[in-house]
Structure formats: structure tokens, C-alpha cells
Amino acid sequence: MSGLHALPRALAVPALLLIAAEAAMRLGGGTTSDALAPPSAVARALAIGLGDGSLLAASLATLAAAIGGLMLGGALGLLLGLLFGTVPALARLFSITVEAIRPVPAVALIPLALILFGFGYRLEISIVAFAAIWPMLVFTQSAVAGVEPRLIEVARALRLPLGARLWKIVIPFALPRIFVAFRLAAGVALIVAVTVEIAVNPLGLGYGMTMAQQTLRPAEMLAYLVWIGVVGWVLNVALLAVQRRAFGRFM
Amino acid sequence: MTAPIALRNVGLTLGGKRILDGIDLEIARGSFTCVVGPSGCGKTTLLRLVAGLVLPTEGEVQIGGTRVVAPRRDVAVVFQDYGRALLPWRTAAGNVSLALEAMGVAPRARPARIRDLLGRVGLAEHADKFPAQMSGGMQQRLQIARCLAQQPEVLLMDEPFGALDAMTRQGLQDEVLALVGDSGATVFFVTHDLEEAAYLGDVVIGLLPHPGRIARQVAVKLPRPRDQLATRELPEFLRLRRELFDFMRTAEA
Ligand SMILES: Nc1ncnc2c1ncn2[C@@H]1O[C@H](COP(=O)(O)OP(=O)(O)OP(=O)(O)O)[C@@H](O)[C@H]1O
Ligand SMILES: [Mg+2]
């Protein structure tokens, strides 16, 4: 990031693209496309969606599922990462299992989860949780295994018991990287939540977008798309700000 | 009283490699012992054995008459790489606190102890600084304060000033002499700086490599308190310096 000075210039490109799109749609001559709408119509649909609360309600539904899954999967990944990072023998024991399960795309579990949970939050949360485990596990494990060996010696020389060693040395040392993992997992959680909604689950932003598409309202569909982008962007910016506040001092 | 540090025929083989061999050593209570020797001869390993961070494959290390089988809280270690030995997410006060927490000092009693310890190493004004905001000399002082928090009987220092500039180093040498003079701790000090060894020590031990073994034990008969200018100009200091340089030359040959 090169600061605020670059912002006007950086905004010039998207602004020009939007104008070009608007112009093309209008000059294209009465295009009533099923897939496209001019930016002005998208903006109107966005304003209406925000005004009547439908976008906000859908956002809350998606975020609830995404955050629920993130917490569940993130906690599991964190725990396993801590365990595997501190006890290498355990990591070796489970490595083949983990390497076999990890590449399974989370969305490939939709049919299975559908049988188990039916439509609704539990379906979506379980899929998101599965996807969120891996970034947390992999990053936490490597962060914990990479704790400065000198600090481990300091802990040994002071005879810190295992709990204190984890809580006072290992976890704080690994925390900045664990937080990066959490940010990644949060991004993944949002993507997977919306994907599950688009694919099967009748709730949230993904479902709203699919409905707009199927009822031939392209402006509304694109408004959803823009809004999903905004939600993802805000999420990332907020987590980055937290990261900078929490770890900026000594990193 | 038994010698606070005694090594009896200590040997160490790691991965089939003989690293230390037949180390016999008695260190008197309250004395200052310096260890010199060519790079890789096993100085650090010897210190780690005394610390209980490594256990010997033969013989035994004793502290205060009991066999060392693990690190002890009354034995403090000052590492050379202070930048890695401090907790970067804790302030100076927090880093000292770590040792007090390990010692089981009650939370209410800690602030006063921390103030006192930081004051003793000249960091009273810097209690709220993080290590990254401190100079190398200050960071090493902080590590020493954390070790003093253990109220150690034995202070082990592995080239503690090796990474510092000459002026800072001399200042810290005098501070360490004053601090251990006050506390009465027994000091085991590894260095590759022969003048530093002669200036600080009561005894200088010379190691030879492959495998690491004690080849020389020199008594330092220089008056205390030592003085950076006067002591270093004494004929005895110059003679010692010469003796140690000759030893190193043959050791490295
Ligand atoms: N864990 C280990 N496994 C195998 N060999 C080791 C181990 N630790 C140290 N050594 C070897 O033991 C020898 C002594 O190492 P040590 O670090 O004690 O030397 P040193 O005298 O402190 O050297 P320097 O002056 O460079 O600090 C070296 O040859 C080193 O390679
Ligand atoms: Mg060494």
C-alpha cells in the first residue's frame, strides 16, 4: 500500500471501467440482457436492497454461518496445530491421514452434509468448518514448531512447567502467525459459505443472488455480487486493523 | 561447604562424535572462572553441561554437592544472543517478571522486585520499553537482570558481550563484576576474548579441541577491584595476556 496519495489515481481505473460499461449498455441499444445490467441499475438495486433490509438480513445469515464454521473449524485447527507443533511424534503419526483428507474440496462434502444435516445452518457451518480447519492447522503447526529454540532453552533453564511454557512462550511467539492463519481462514469461510448457499442452501447472500438470477433480475443479482465483495473487503480490512493494533508494537 | 561446581571425569559423545573428554574441574564458591579456547572446542557445550541443558554421557556434574540431572533455578544462564533470549512481546519489566513468575513470586511482590532488579542493571528508566526498542547493551543488561531475578548461586555466561562494541563491553564487564561481587554468586564465564578473561577472572581455563578437554588452568593474581585502565597496565596482566595468547596460538596450530 502506498498510502492515501495513490488512492485517487487507483480509483481512476475502476471509475473509467464503470463509465465505459454504462455507456456500452446504453449505446448498445435497448439491451435487456438476462445476465447484465448497466452500473446505474445495479446501484439502484443495491440501494433498494439496503433500504428494505433484505441485503442486511442476508448478510447476517451468511456471516452467522461463516463465523460459526470459522470458530468451530478454526478452534479445531488451532488445537490440532498446537498439538502437532509441540509433539512432533504425534504430527508424524497423523501426517498421512491429514495429507489424505486435506485436499478434499470442502464443497465436495455438500451431498454428505446434506444427508446428515438437511438444509440450514448446520449444513453450511459444517462445510465451512471443514474448510477452515486446514489453514489454521498448517500455519499453527509450523508457527509452533518454529518457536525460537533459544526461548525454549530459557523456559527450560527457568523450569517453567509445560502449561506455562505453552501459555507464556509458545503461544505468544506463534500468535502473530496464528492470526495471519485466522485471517486466511476467515476469507475461506466467507467464500465457502457463499458457495454452499449458491449450490444448495436456501439462506444468505449466495441464495439471494441465485434467486435474483433465476427470476431474471440481473441488476439485483449484480447488486448482491457487489455487496458480497464489500463484505469480504470490510472483513479483511477489519482483521488487518486488529492485527496491526495487536502485533504492530513489537513486530 | 562443598565446591558449588564440580565436574568429575565428564565426557560427552553426541552422534558418535566425541565432543568433550575427561573434564575434571572444581570451582570455588564465589569465584569467577573464565573459559577460553579455539572456536568449536566445546566451551558452549561445557557450559550447557553445567546448566543441566545437556547431560554428560560419562562422569557427572555436581552443583552444591548434588548431581545435575536437569536445569536448576539457582543456576542462571546468560546467553550470547540476547536478541533471541528475550521475549519480544514483553516489556523490560515483563521479561524480568518471567523469572519471578517461574520462581513463584506472588504477583503483588513482583513490581517492587522488578524495579529493584532493573535499577541494579541501570534500566530503571526503561521498564516499559520492548526489547526491540533497546540497544544491544541494554538488552544484555535486561537478560542479566532476568538472571539475577533467579537469585542464582551460579551464574553461567556464554560470550555475553561477544556481540557488543568495545566501549559497551568494558562498561558491562565492570557492571558484572560489581553485581556478582554484591550477590556472591559463582560465575562461569565463556569468552573468546583473552583480555576479557584475564580482566574478569580469578581463574582462566584453556580448552583444547577434538575432543574438547582442559589443557590449562591459570590462576589470575590481579588485585580487586579491577580497573579498566590500571589493571590492564599491570605487568601481571601483560604476562597473563602473553601466556593466554601463546596458549591459543599452540591450540589453534
Ligand atoms: N547437538 C550437537 N550435536 C552434535 N555436535 C554438536 C552439538 N552441539 C555442538 N556440537 C559440536 O561440538 C563441538 C563444540 O561445540 P561448541 O559450540 O561447544 O564449541 P564452542 O567452543 O562454544 O565454539 P564457539 O567458540 O564457536 O562458540 C563442535 O564441533 C560442534 O560442532
Ligand atoms: Mg560457543
Coordinates of C-alpha atoms and ligand atoms in Angstrom, one line a residue:
Chain A
M1 CA 0.0 0.0 0.0
S2 CA 1.4 3.3 -1.0
G3 CA -0.8 5.5 1.2
L4 CA -3.7 7.8 0.5
H5 CA -2.0 9.8 -2.2
A6 CA -2.3 6.9 -4.6
L7 CA -6.0 6.5 -3.9
P8 CA -7.4 8.9 -6.5
R9 CA -5.3 7.5 -9.2
A10 CA -6.0 4.0 -8.2
L11 CA -9.8 4.8 -8.3
A12 CA -9.5 6.2 -11.8
V13 CA -9.3 2.8 -13.5
P14 CA -12.4 1.3 -11.9
A15 CA -14.3 4.6 -12.4
L16 CA -13.4 4.6 -16.1
L17 CA -14.4 1.0 -16.5
L18 CA -17.8 1.7 -14.8
I19 CA -18.4 4.7 -17.2
A20 CA -17.4 2.6 -20.1
A21 CA -19.8 -0.2 -19.1
E22 CA -22.7 2.3 -18.6
A23 CA -22.0 3.8 -22.0
A24 CA -21.8 0.5 -23.7
M25 CA -25.0 -0.7 -22.2
R26 CA -26.9 2.4 -23.2
L27 CA -25.4 2.8 -26.6
G28 CA -25.8 -0.9 -27.3
G29 CA -29.4 -0.1 -27.9
G30 CA -32.1 -1.5 -25.7
T31 CA -30.2 -4.5 -24.5
T32 CA -32.5 -6.2 -22.0
S33 CA -29.9 -8.8 -21.1
D34 CA -30.7 -11.6 -18.6
A35 CA -27.1 -11.5 -17.4
L36 CA -26.1 -7.9 -17.4
A37 CA -27.3 -4.5 -16.3
P38 CA -25.8 -1.1 -16.5
P39 CA -24.0 0.1 -13.4
S40 CA -26.7 2.7 -12.7
A41 CA -29.3 0.0 -12.5
V42 CA -27.0 -2.1 -10.2
A43 CA -26.5 0.9 -8.0
R44 CA -30.3 1.4 -7.8
A45 CA -30.8 -2.3 -6.9
L46 CA -28.1 -2.1 -4.3
A47 CA -29.8 1.0 -2.7
I48 CA -33.2 -0.7 -2.7
G49 CA -31.7 -3.9 -1.2
L50 CA -30.0 -1.9 1.5
G51 CA -33.1 0.2 2.1
D52 CA -35.6 -2.6 2.6
G53 CA -33.2 -4.5 4.8
S54 CA -33.1 -7.6 2.6
L55 CA -29.3 -7.3 1.9
L56 CA -28.6 -6.8 5.6
A57 CA -30.7 -9.8 6.6
A58 CA -29.0 -12.0 4.0
S59 CA -25.5 -10.7 5.1
L60 CA -26.3 -11.6 8.7
A61 CA -27.3 -15.1 7.7
T62 CA -24.2 -15.6 5.7
L63 CA -21.9 -14.1 8.3
A64 CA -23.5 -16.2 11.1
A65 CA -22.8 -19.4 9.1
A66 CA -19.4 -18.3 8.1
I67 CA -18.4 -17.2 11.6
G68 CA -19.9 -20.2 13.2
G69 CA -18.0 -22.5 10.9
L70 CA -14.8 -20.4 11.3
M71 CA -15.0 -20.7 15.1
L72 CA -15.7 -24.4 15.0
G73 CA -13.1 -25.3 12.4
G74 CA -10.6 -22.7 13.5
A75 CA -10.7 -23.9 17.1
L76 CA -10.2 -27.5 15.9
G77 CA -7.3 -26.5 13.6
L78 CA -5.7 -24.4 16.3
L79 CA -5.9 -27.2 18.8
L80 CA -4.5 -29.8 16.4
G81 CA -1.8 -27.3 15.2
L82 CA -0.7 -26.7 18.8
L83 CA -0.7 -30.4 19.5
F84 CA 1.2 -31.4 16.3
G85 CA 3.6 -28.4 16.6
T86 CA 4.6 -29.3 20.2
V87 CA 4.6 -33.1 19.8
P88 CA 6.4 -33.9 16.5
A89 CA 5.8 -37.6 17.1
L90 CA 2.1 -37.0 17.0
A91 CA 2.4 -34.9 13.9
R92 CA 4.2 -37.8 12.1
L93 CA 1.6 -40.3 13.3
F94 CA -1.2 -38.2 11.8
S95 CA 0.6 -36.8 8.8
I96 CA -0.7 -39.3 6.2
T97 CA -4.3 -39.0 7.5
V98 CA -4.1 -35.2 7.3
E99 CA -2.5 -35.2 3.9
A100 CA -5.2 -37.5 2.6
I101 CA -8.2 -35.5 4.0
R102 CA -6.9 -32.0 3.4
P103 CA -7.0 -32.0 -0.4
V104 CA -10.7 -32.9 -0.4
P105 CA -12.5 -29.8 -1.6
A106 CA -14.9 -28.6 1.2
V107 CA -17.8 -28.2 -1.2
A108 CA -17.4 -31.8 -2.3
L109 CA -18.8 -32.7 1.2
I110 CA -22.1 -30.9 0.4
P111 CA -24.0 -34.0 -0.5
L112 CA -22.8 -35.9 2.5
A113 CA -23.5 -33.0 4.9
L114 CA -27.0 -32.6 3.3
I115 CA -27.8 -36.2 4.2
L116 CA -26.5 -35.7 7.7
F117 CA -28.0 -32.3 8.5
G118 CA -30.5 -31.3 5.8
F119 CA -30.8 -27.7 4.6
G120 CA -29.9 -24.9 7.0
Y121 CA -27.2 -23.5 9.2
R122 CA -25.8 -26.9 10.4
L123 CA -25.1 -27.9 6.8
E124 CA -23.3 -24.7 6.0
I125 CA -21.4 -24.4 9.3
S126 CA -20.1 -28.0 8.9
I127 CA -18.8 -27.3 5.4
V128 CA -17.2 -24.0 6.4
A129 CA -15.7 -25.6 9.5
F130 CA -14.1 -28.3 7.4
A131 CA -12.6 -25.7 5.1
A132 CA -11.4 -23.5 8.0
I133 CA -9.5 -26.3 9.8
W134 CA -6.6 -26.6 7.3
P135 CA -5.2 -23.1 7.1
M136 CA -5.3 -22.9 10.9
L137 CA -3.8 -26.3 11.4
V138 CA -1.0 -25.9 8.9
F139 CA 0.0 -22.4 10.0
T140 CA -0.3 -23.0 13.7
Q141 CA 1.7 -26.2 13.5
S142 CA 4.6 -24.6 11.6
A143 CA 4.4 -21.5 13.8
V144 CA 4.6 -23.6 17.0
A145 CA 7.3 -25.8 15.6
G146 CA 9.3 -22.7 14.6
V147 CA 9.4 -21.2 18.1
E148 CA 12.8 -19.7 18.7
P149 CA 14.8 -22.6 20.2
R150 CA 16.7 -20.2 22.5
L151 CA 13.4 -19.3 24.2
I152 CA 12.6 -22.9 24.7
E153 CA 16.0 -23.1 26.5
V154 CA 15.2 -20.1 28.6
A155 CA 12.0 -21.8 29.6
R156 CA 13.9 -25.0 30.4
A157 CA 16.5 -23.1 32.4
L158 CA 13.7 -21.4 34.4
R159 CA 12.0 -24.8 34.8
L160 CA 8.7 -23.5 33.5
P161 CA 6.1 -26.2 33.7
L162 CA 4.5 -27.3 30.4
G163 CA 1.4 -25.2 30.8
A164 CA 3.3 -22.1 31.5
R165 CA 5.7 -22.9 28.7
L166 CA 2.9 -23.1 26.2
W167 CA 1.0 -20.1 27.6
K168 CA 3.9 -17.8 28.2
I169 CA 6.3 -18.7 25.4
V170 CA 5.0 -20.8 22.6
I171 CA 1.5 -19.3 22.1
P172 CA 2.6 -15.7 22.3
F173 CA 5.5 -16.4 19.9
A174 CA 3.3 -18.1 17.4
L175 CA 0.3 -15.7 17.8
P176 CA 1.1 -13.3 15.0
R177 CA 1.3 -16.1 12.5
I178 CA -1.7 -17.8 14.0
F179 CA -3.6 -14.5 13.5
V180 CA -2.5 -14.5 9.8
A181 CA -3.9 -18.0 9.6
F182 CA -7.1 -16.8 11.1
R183 CA -7.4 -14.1 8.5
L184 CA -6.9 -16.6 5.7
A185 CA -9.4 -18.9 7.3
A186 CA -11.9 -16.1 7.6
G187 CA -11.6 -15.4 3.9
V188 CA -12.0 -19.0 3.1
A189 CA -15.0 -19.2 5.4
L190 CA -16.8 -16.4 3.6
I191 CA -16.1 -18.0 0.2
V192 CA -17.2 -21.4 1.2
A193 CA -20.4 -20.1 3.0
V194 CA -21.5 -18.2 -0.1
T195 CA -20.6 -21.2 -2.3
V196 CA -22.8 -23.5 -0.2
E197 CA -25.6 -21.0 -0.4
I198 CA -25.3 -20.8 -4.2
A199 CA -25.1 -24.6 -4.6
V200 CA -27.9 -25.8 -2.2
N201 CA -28.6 -23.9 1.0
P202 CA -31.6 -21.6 0.9
L203 CA -30.3 -18.8 3.0
G204 CA -27.9 -15.8 2.9
L205 CA -26.3 -13.8 0.2
G206 CA -25.5 -16.7 -2.1
Y207 CA -29.1 -17.8 -2.1
G208 CA -30.3 -14.3 -2.6
M209 CA -28.0 -13.9 -5.6
T210 CA -29.1 -17.2 -7.1
M211 CA -32.8 -16.3 -6.7
A212 CA -32.2 -13.0 -8.4
Q213 CA -30.5 -14.7 -11.3
Q214 CA -33.3 -17.4 -11.7
T215 CA -36.0 -14.8 -11.6
L216 CA -34.2 -12.8 -14.3
R217 CA -33.3 -9.8 -12.3
P218 CA -29.7 -9.2 -13.4
A219 CA -29.4 -5.8 -11.7
E220 CA -30.3 -7.3 -8.3
M221 CA -28.0 -10.3 -8.9
L222 CA -25.1 -8.0 -9.6
A223 CA -26.0 -5.8 -6.6
Y224 CA -25.6 -9.0 -4.5
L225 CA -22.3 -9.6 -6.2
V226 CA -21.0 -6.1 -5.4
W227 CA -22.3 -6.4 -1.9
I228 CA -20.5 -9.7 -1.3
G229 CA -17.3 -8.1 -2.5
V230 CA -17.9 -5.2 0.0
V231 CA -18.5 -7.6 2.9
G232 CA -15.3 -9.6 2.1
W233 CA -13.3 -6.4 1.8
V234 CA -14.6 -5.0 5.1
L235 CA -13.8 -8.3 6.8
N236 CA -10.3 -8.3 5.6
V237 CA -9.6 -4.6 6.4
A238 CA -11.1 -5.0 9.9
L239 CA -8.9 -8.1 10.6
L240 CA -5.8 -6.3 9.2
A241 CA -6.5 -3.4 11.5
V242 CA -6.8 -5.7 14.5
Q243 CA -3.6 -7.4 13.5
R244 CA -1.7 -4.1 13.3
R245 CA -3.1 -3.0 16.6
A246 CA -2.3 -6.2 18.4
F247 CA 1.1 -7.0 17.0
G248 CA 2.4 -3.8 15.5
R249 CA 4.3 -2.7 18.6
F250 CA 7.0 -5.3 18.6
M251 CA 6.9 -7.0 15.2
Chain B
M1 CA 31.0 -26.3 52.2
T2 CA 31.3 -28.3 49.1
A3 CA 32.5 -26.7 45.9
P4 CA 29.5 -25.2 44.2
I5 CA 30.5 -26.6 40.8
A6 CA 32.4 -29.9 40.4
L7 CA 32.9 -31.9 37.2
R8 CA 34.2 -35.5 37.6
N9 CA 35.6 -37.1 34.6
V10 CA 32.9 -35.7 32.4
G11 CA 32.7 -36.8 28.8
L12 CA 30.1 -36.2 26.1
T13 CA 29.6 -38.1 22.9
L14 CA 26.9 -36.8 20.5
G15 CA 26.0 -38.7 17.3
G16 CA 29.2 -40.8 17.5
K17 CA 31.3 -37.6 17.9
R18 CA 33.5 -37.1 20.9
I19 CA 32.8 -33.5 22.0
L20 CA 34.2 -33.4 25.5
D21 CA 36.6 -35.8 27.2
G22 CA 37.8 -36.3 30.7
I23 CA 36.8 -33.0 32.2
D24 CA 37.8 -32.7 35.8
L25 CA 37.1 -29.4 37.4
E26 CA 36.4 -27.9 40.8
I27 CA 35.2 -24.3 41.0
A28 CA 35.3 -22.5 44.3
R29 CA 32.3 -20.7 45.8
G30 CA 32.0 -17.1 44.8
S31 CA 34.9 -17.4 42.3
F32 CA 34.9 -16.1 38.8
T33 CA 36.1 -18.7 36.3
C34 CA 36.7 -17.8 32.6
V35 CA 36.9 -20.4 29.9
V36 CA 38.8 -19.7 26.7
G37 CA 39.7 -21.9 23.7
P38 CA 39.6 -22.0 19.9
S39 CA 36.2 -21.9 18.2
G40 CA 34.4 -25.2 18.2
C41 CA 36.5 -26.7 21.1
G42 CA 33.4 -27.2 23.3
K43 CA 33.1 -24.1 25.5
T44 CA 29.4 -23.7 25.0
T45 CA 28.8 -27.4 25.4
L46 CA 30.7 -27.4 28.7
L47 CA 28.5 -24.5 29.9
R48 CA 25.4 -26.3 28.8
L49 CA 26.5 -29.3 30.8
V50 CA 26.9 -27.3 33.9
A51 CA 23.5 -25.7 33.2
G52 CA 21.9 -29.1 33.0
L53 CA 20.7 -28.3 29.5
V54 CA 22.7 -31.3 28.3
L55 CA 23.6 -34.4 30.3
P56 CA 27.0 -36.0 30.1
T57 CA 27.4 -39.4 28.6
E58 CA 30.2 -40.2 31.2
G59 CA 31.1 -38.8 34.6
E60 CA 28.9 -36.4 36.5
V61 CA 28.4 -32.7 37.0
Q62 CA 27.6 -31.6 40.6
I63 CA 26.3 -28.3 41.9
G64 CA 26.4 -27.8 45.7
G65 CA 27.2 -31.4 46.1
T66 CA 24.2 -32.8 44.2
R67 CA 24.3 -34.3 40.8
V68 CA 22.9 -32.2 38.0
V69 CA 20.2 -34.1 36.1
A70 CA 18.1 -31.1 34.8
P71 CA 18.3 -27.3 34.9
R72 CA 18.0 -25.7 38.3
R73 CA 16.5 -22.4 39.2
D74 CA 19.5 -21.4 41.3
V75 CA 21.7 -21.7 38.2
A76 CA 21.1 -18.8 35.8
V77 CA 22.2 -18.7 32.1
V78 CA 23.1 -15.5 30.2
F79 CA 23.1 -16.4 26.5
Q80 CA 25.2 -14.5 24.0
D81 CA 22.3 -13.9 21.6
Y82 CA 20.2 -11.6 23.9
G83 CA 18.1 -10.7 20.9
R84 CA 16.7 -14.3 20.8
A85 CA 16.7 -15.0 24.6
L86 CA 14.3 -12.2 25.4
L87 CA 10.5 -12.3 24.9
P88 CA 9.9 -9.6 22.2
W89 CA 6.2 -9.2 23.2
R90 CA 7.1 -8.4 26.8
T91 CA 8.5 -5.1 28.1
A92 CA 11.7 -5.0 30.1
A93 CA 9.6 -5.3 33.2
G94 CA 7.7 -8.2 31.7
N95 CA 10.9 -10.0 30.8
V96 CA 12.2 -9.8 34.3
S97 CA 8.8 -10.8 35.6
L98 CA 9.1 -14.1 33.6
A99 CA 11.8 -15.3 36.0
L100 CA 9.8 -14.1 39.1
E101 CA 6.8 -16.0 37.8
A102 CA 8.9 -19.1 37.4
M103 CA 10.2 -18.6 40.9
G104 CA 6.7 -18.5 42.2
V105 CA 7.0 -14.9 43.5
A106 CA 3.5 -13.6 44.3
P107 CA 2.1 -11.1 41.8
R108 CA 1.9 -8.4 44.5
A109 CA 5.5 -8.7 45.3
R110 CA 6.7 -8.5 41.7
P111 CA 6.6 -4.8 40.9
A112 CA 9.0 -3.8 43.7
R113 CA 11.3 -6.7 42.8
I114 CA 11.3 -5.7 39.1
R115 CA 12.0 -2.1 39.9
D116 CA 14.9 -3.1 42.1
L117 CA 16.4 -5.6 39.5
L118 CA 16.1 -3.1 36.6
G119 CA 17.7 -0.5 38.8
R120 CA 20.6 -2.7 39.5
V121 CA 21.4 -3.1 35.8
G122 CA 20.7 0.6 35.1
L123 CA 17.4 0.1 33.3
A124 CA 15.1 1.8 35.8
E125 CA 14.0 4.3 33.2
H126 CA 13.3 1.7 30.6
A127 CA 10.9 -0.6 32.3
D128 CA 8.2 -0.1 29.7
K129 CA 10.4 -0.5 26.6
F130 CA 10.2 -3.5 24.5
P131 CA 13.5 -5.3 23.6
A132 CA 13.2 -4.1 20.0
Q133 CA 13.3 -0.5 21.3
M134 CA 16.6 -1.1 23.3
S135 CA 20.2 -1.1 22.2
G136 CA 22.2 -4.4 22.3
G137 CA 23.9 -3.4 25.6
M138 CA 20.6 -2.6 27.2
Q139 CA 19.1 -5.9 26.0
Q140 CA 22.0 -7.8 27.5
R141 CA 21.6 -5.9 30.8
L142 CA 18.0 -6.9 30.7
Q143 CA 18.9 -10.5 30.3
I144 CA 21.3 -10.2 33.2
A145 CA 18.5 -8.6 35.3
R146 CA 16.3 -11.6 34.5
C147 CA 19.0 -14.0 35.6
L148 CA 19.6 -12.0 38.8
A149 CA 15.8 -12.4 39.5
Q150 CA 16.6 -16.1 40.0
Q151 CA 18.9 -15.1 42.9
P152 CA 21.3 -17.6 41.4
E153 CA 24.1 -19.4 43.3
V154 CA 25.7 -20.0 40.0
L155 CA 25.8 -17.6 37.0
L156 CA 26.7 -19.1 33.6
M157 CA 27.6 -16.7 30.9
D158 CA 28.3 -17.7 27.3
E159 CA 30.2 -15.0 25.5
P160 CA 27.7 -12.5 26.8
F161 CA 29.5 -9.4 25.4
G162 CA 30.7 -11.0 22.2
A163 CA 28.3 -9.1 20.0
L164 CA 28.8 -5.7 21.7
D165 CA 31.1 -2.8 20.8
A166 CA 34.3 -2.3 22.8
M167 CA 33.1 0.6 25.0
T168 CA 29.8 -1.1 25.9
R169 CA 31.6 -4.3 26.6
Q170 CA 34.0 -2.7 29.1
G171 CA 31.2 -0.9 30.8
L172 CA 29.3 -4.2 31.2
Q173 CA 32.4 -6.0 32.4
D174 CA 32.6 -3.7 35.3
E175 CA 28.9 -3.8 36.0
V176 CA 29.0 -7.6 36.1
L177 CA 32.0 -7.6 38.4
A178 CA 30.1 -5.2 40.7
L179 CA 26.9 -7.2 40.5
V180 CA 28.4 -10.6 41.3
G181 CA 30.6 -9.0 44.0
D182 CA 27.3 -7.9 45.7
S183 CA 25.5 -11.2 45.2
G184 CA 28.4 -13.6 45.9
A185 CA 27.4 -15.8 43.0
T186 CA 29.8 -18.2 41.5
V187 CA 30.5 -17.3 37.9
F188 CA 31.4 -19.5 34.9
F189 CA 32.1 -17.2 32.0
V190 CA 32.9 -18.3 28.5
T191 CA 34.7 -15.9 26.2
H192 CA 36.9 -15.8 23.2
D193 CA 38.4 -12.5 24.3
L194 CA 41.6 -13.4 26.2
E195 CA 42.0 -9.9 27.7
E196 CA 38.4 -10.1 28.9
A197 CA 39.1 -13.5 30.5
A198 CA 42.2 -12.1 32.3
Y199 CA 40.5 -8.9 33.4
L200 CA 37.4 -10.6 34.9
G201 CA 38.6 -13.9 36.2
D202 CA 40.1 -15.5 39.3
V203 CA 40.9 -18.5 37.2
V204 CA 41.2 -18.9 33.4
I205 CA 40.7 -22.4 31.9
G206 CA 42.1 -23.1 28.5
L207 CA 40.4 -25.8 26.4
L208 CA 41.9 -27.8 23.5
P209 CA 39.7 -29.1 20.7
H210 CA 39.0 -32.6 19.2
P211 CA 37.9 -33.7 21.7
G212 CA 37.4 -30.8 24.0
R213 CA 39.5 -31.1 27.1
I214 CA 41.1 -28.9 29.7
A215 CA 44.7 -28.1 28.9
R216 CA 45.5 -25.2 31.1
Q217 CA 44.3 -23.7 34.3
V218 CA 45.8 -20.3 35.1
A219 CA 45.3 -18.5 38.4
V220 CA 44.8 -14.8 37.9
K221 CA 46.7 -12.9 40.6
L222 CA 45.4 -9.4 39.9
P223 CA 44.1 -7.2 42.8
R224 CA 40.4 -6.4 43.0
P225 CA 38.6 -4.2 42.4
R226 CA 39.8 -4.2 38.9
D227 CA 40.1 -1.1 36.8
Q228 CA 39.8 -0.9 33.1
L229 CA 43.0 1.3 32.8
A230 CA 45.1 0.5 35.8
T231 CA 44.6 -3.3 35.8
R232 CA 45.3 -3.6 32.1
E233 CA 48.6 -1.8 32.6
L234 CA 49.9 -4.1 35.4
P235 CA 52.9 -6.3 34.5
E236 CA 51.0 -9.3 35.8
F237 CA 48.1 -8.5 33.4
L238 CA 50.5 -8.3 30.4
R239 CA 52.2 -11.5 31.4
L240 CA 48.8 -13.3 31.7
R241 CA 47.8 -11.9 28.4
R242 CA 51.0 -13.2 26.8
E243 CA 50.6 -16.6 28.4
L244 CA 47.0 -16.9 27.1
F245 CA 47.9 -15.7 23.6
D246 CA 50.7 -18.3 23.5
F247 CA 48.3 -21.0 24.6
M248 CA 45.8 -20.0 21.9
R249 CA 48.5 -20.0 19.2
T250 CA 49.5 -23.5 20.0
A251 CA 45.9 -24.6 20.4
E252 CA 45.0 -23.3 17.0
A253 CA 48.1 -24.6 15.3
Ligands
LIG1 N1 24.0 -31.1 19.4 C1 25.1 -31.3 18.9 N2 25.3 -32.5 18.1 C2 26.5 -32.7 17.5 N3 27.6 -32.0 17.7 C3 27.5 -30.8 18.4 C4 26.3 -30.5 19.0 N4 26.5 -29.3 19.7 C5 27.8 -29.0 19.4 N5 28.4 -29.9 18.7 C6 29.8 -29.9 18.3 O1 30.6 -29.8 19.4 C7 31.7 -29.1 19.2 C8 31.8 -28.0 20.2 O2 30.8 -27.0 20.0 P1 30.6 -25.8 21.0 O3 29.5 -24.9 20.5 O4 30.6 -26.2 22.4 O5 32.0 -25.0 20.7 P2 32.5 -23.6 21.2 O6 33.8 -23.7 21.9 O7 31.4 -22.9 22.1 O8 32.6 -22.8 19.9 P3 32.5 -21.2 19.6 O9 33.7 -20.6 20.1 O10 32.4 -21.1 18.1 O11 31.2 -20.8 20.3 C9 31.6 -28.5 17.8 O12 32.4 -29.3 17.0 C10 30.2 -28.7 17.4 O13 30.0 -28.9 16.1
MG2 MG 30.2 -21.2 21.9

